[in-house]
Short mmCIF file of C-alpha atoms in Angstrom, two decimals:
data_model
loop_
_atom_site.label_atom_id
_atom_site.label_comp_id
_atom_site.label_asym_id
_atom_site.label_seq_id
_atom_site.Cartn_x
_atom_site.Cartn_y
_atom_site.Cartn_z
CA UNK A 27 154.66 -47.50 -91.95
CA UNK A 28 156.11 -50.83 -90.80
CA UNK A 29 154.48 -52.90 -88.34
CA UNK A 30 156.38 -53.57 -84.93
CA UNK A 31 156.88 -56.85 -84.16
CA UNK A 32 157.63 -57.89 -80.39
CA UNK A 33 159.09 -61.47 -79.78
CA UNK A 34 159.54 -63.08 -76.39
CA UNK A 35 159.70 -66.41 -74.79
CA UNK A 36 157.60 -68.05 -77.86
CA UNK A 37 155.11 -65.24 -77.51
CA UNK A 38 155.17 -62.84 -80.67
CA UNK A 39 152.88 -59.16 -80.53
CA UNK A 40 152.29 -57.35 -83.56
CA UNK A 41 151.41 -53.81 -83.66
CA UNK A 42 149.96 -51.98 -87.14
CA UNK A 43 149.48 -53.66 -90.34
CA UNK A 44 149.64 -57.86 -90.97
CA UNK A 45 150.65 -57.50 -94.66
CA UNK A 46 152.84 -59.86 -96.70
CA UNK A 47 156.03 -58.09 -95.84
CA UNK A 48 155.38 -58.26 -92.34
CA UNK A 49 154.17 -61.77 -92.54
CA UNK A 50 157.43 -62.89 -94.28
CA UNK A 51 159.40 -60.85 -91.19
CA UNK A 52 157.41 -63.08 -88.76
CA UNK A 53 158.34 -66.12 -90.94
CA UNK A 54 161.91 -65.43 -90.45
CA UNK A 55 161.92 -64.93 -86.56
CA UNK A 56 160.04 -68.00 -86.11
CA UNK A 57 162.42 -69.95 -87.82
CA UNK A 58 163.87 -69.87 -84.15
CA UNK A 59 161.13 -72.06 -82.68
CA UNK A 60 161.32 -75.46 -82.72
CA UNK A 61 159.35 -77.81 -84.70
CA UNK A 62 155.93 -78.89 -82.24
CA UNK A 63 156.34 -75.74 -80.33
CA UNK A 64 153.33 -73.50 -79.51
CA UNK A 65 153.78 -69.84 -79.87
CA UNK A 66 151.11 -67.48 -78.60
CA UNK A 67 150.42 -64.64 -81.59
CA UNK A 68 148.71 -61.38 -80.48
CA UNK A 69 147.19 -59.47 -82.82
CA UNK A 70 144.95 -56.95 -80.69
CA UNK A 71 146.73 -53.83 -82.10
CA UNK A 72 146.81 -54.57 -85.23
CA UNK A 73 144.95 -51.90 -86.87
CA UNK A 74 144.52 -53.60 -90.61
CA UNK A 75 145.00 -57.51 -91.38
CA UNK A 76 145.44 -58.46 -94.81
CA UNK A 77 144.02 -62.35 -95.45
CA UNK A 78 147.09 -62.78 -97.94
CA UNK A 79 149.42 -61.71 -95.03
CA UNK A 80 147.62 -64.11 -92.83
CA UNK A 81 148.05 -66.99 -95.44
CA UNK A 82 151.59 -66.26 -95.60
CA UNK A 83 151.97 -66.38 -91.74
CA UNK A 84 149.90 -70.00 -91.80
CA UNK A 85 152.20 -71.17 -94.37
CA UNK A 86 155.54 -70.68 -92.16
CA UNK A 87 153.42 -72.05 -89.35
CA UNK A 88 152.60 -74.92 -91.22
CA UNK A 89 156.16 -75.65 -92.64
CA UNK A 90 157.64 -75.30 -89.43
CA UNK A 91 155.12 -77.47 -87.82
CA UNK A 92 154.83 -74.84 -85.19
CA UNK A 93 151.69 -74.95 -83.23
CA UNK A 94 149.62 -71.39 -82.67
CA UNK A 95 147.22 -69.42 -80.44
CA UNK A 96 146.11 -66.29 -81.34
CA UNK A 97 144.79 -63.15 -79.75
CA UNK A 98 142.61 -60.29 -81.62
CA UNK A 99 141.31 -62.57 -84.50
CA UNK A 100 137.69 -62.54 -85.66
CA UNK A 101 135.85 -65.64 -87.19
CA UNK A 102 136.55 -64.37 -90.61
CA UNK A 103 140.25 -64.79 -90.05
CA UNK A 104 139.90 -68.29 -87.66
CA UNK A 105 138.13 -69.50 -90.62
CA UNK A 106 140.44 -68.50 -93.00
CA UNK A 107 143.18 -70.31 -90.98
CA UNK A 108 141.15 -73.34 -90.73
CA UNK A 109 140.80 -73.83 -94.68
CA UNK A 110 144.69 -73.26 -95.02
CA UNK A 111 144.91 -76.19 -92.95
CA UNK A 112 146.27 -74.46 -89.73
CA UNK A 113 144.62 -76.12 -86.25
CA UNK A 114 144.55 -72.18 -84.83
CA UNK A 115 143.43 -71.99 -81.18
CA UNK A 116 141.88 -68.76 -80.06
CA UNK A 117 143.15 -67.70 -77.10
#
């Protein structure tokens, strides 16, 4: 089942699974965000979060110079984002 992505005014809500294909779809949508902008990413309704999918998302954010605040991440995921060089803010 494909994850549902809702993008609205620099806020993204994701429902379902955050895997590599979903992260790539999300990265394509982030292309519209201005470098240096803050995007709020709500993952509270994600039932399955793959580390590699999160890594792909982090790479896309980093490559575009987009700052992100996250909802719904555990300490493991926040630590992973820091290891990947993303200064993620937990909202």
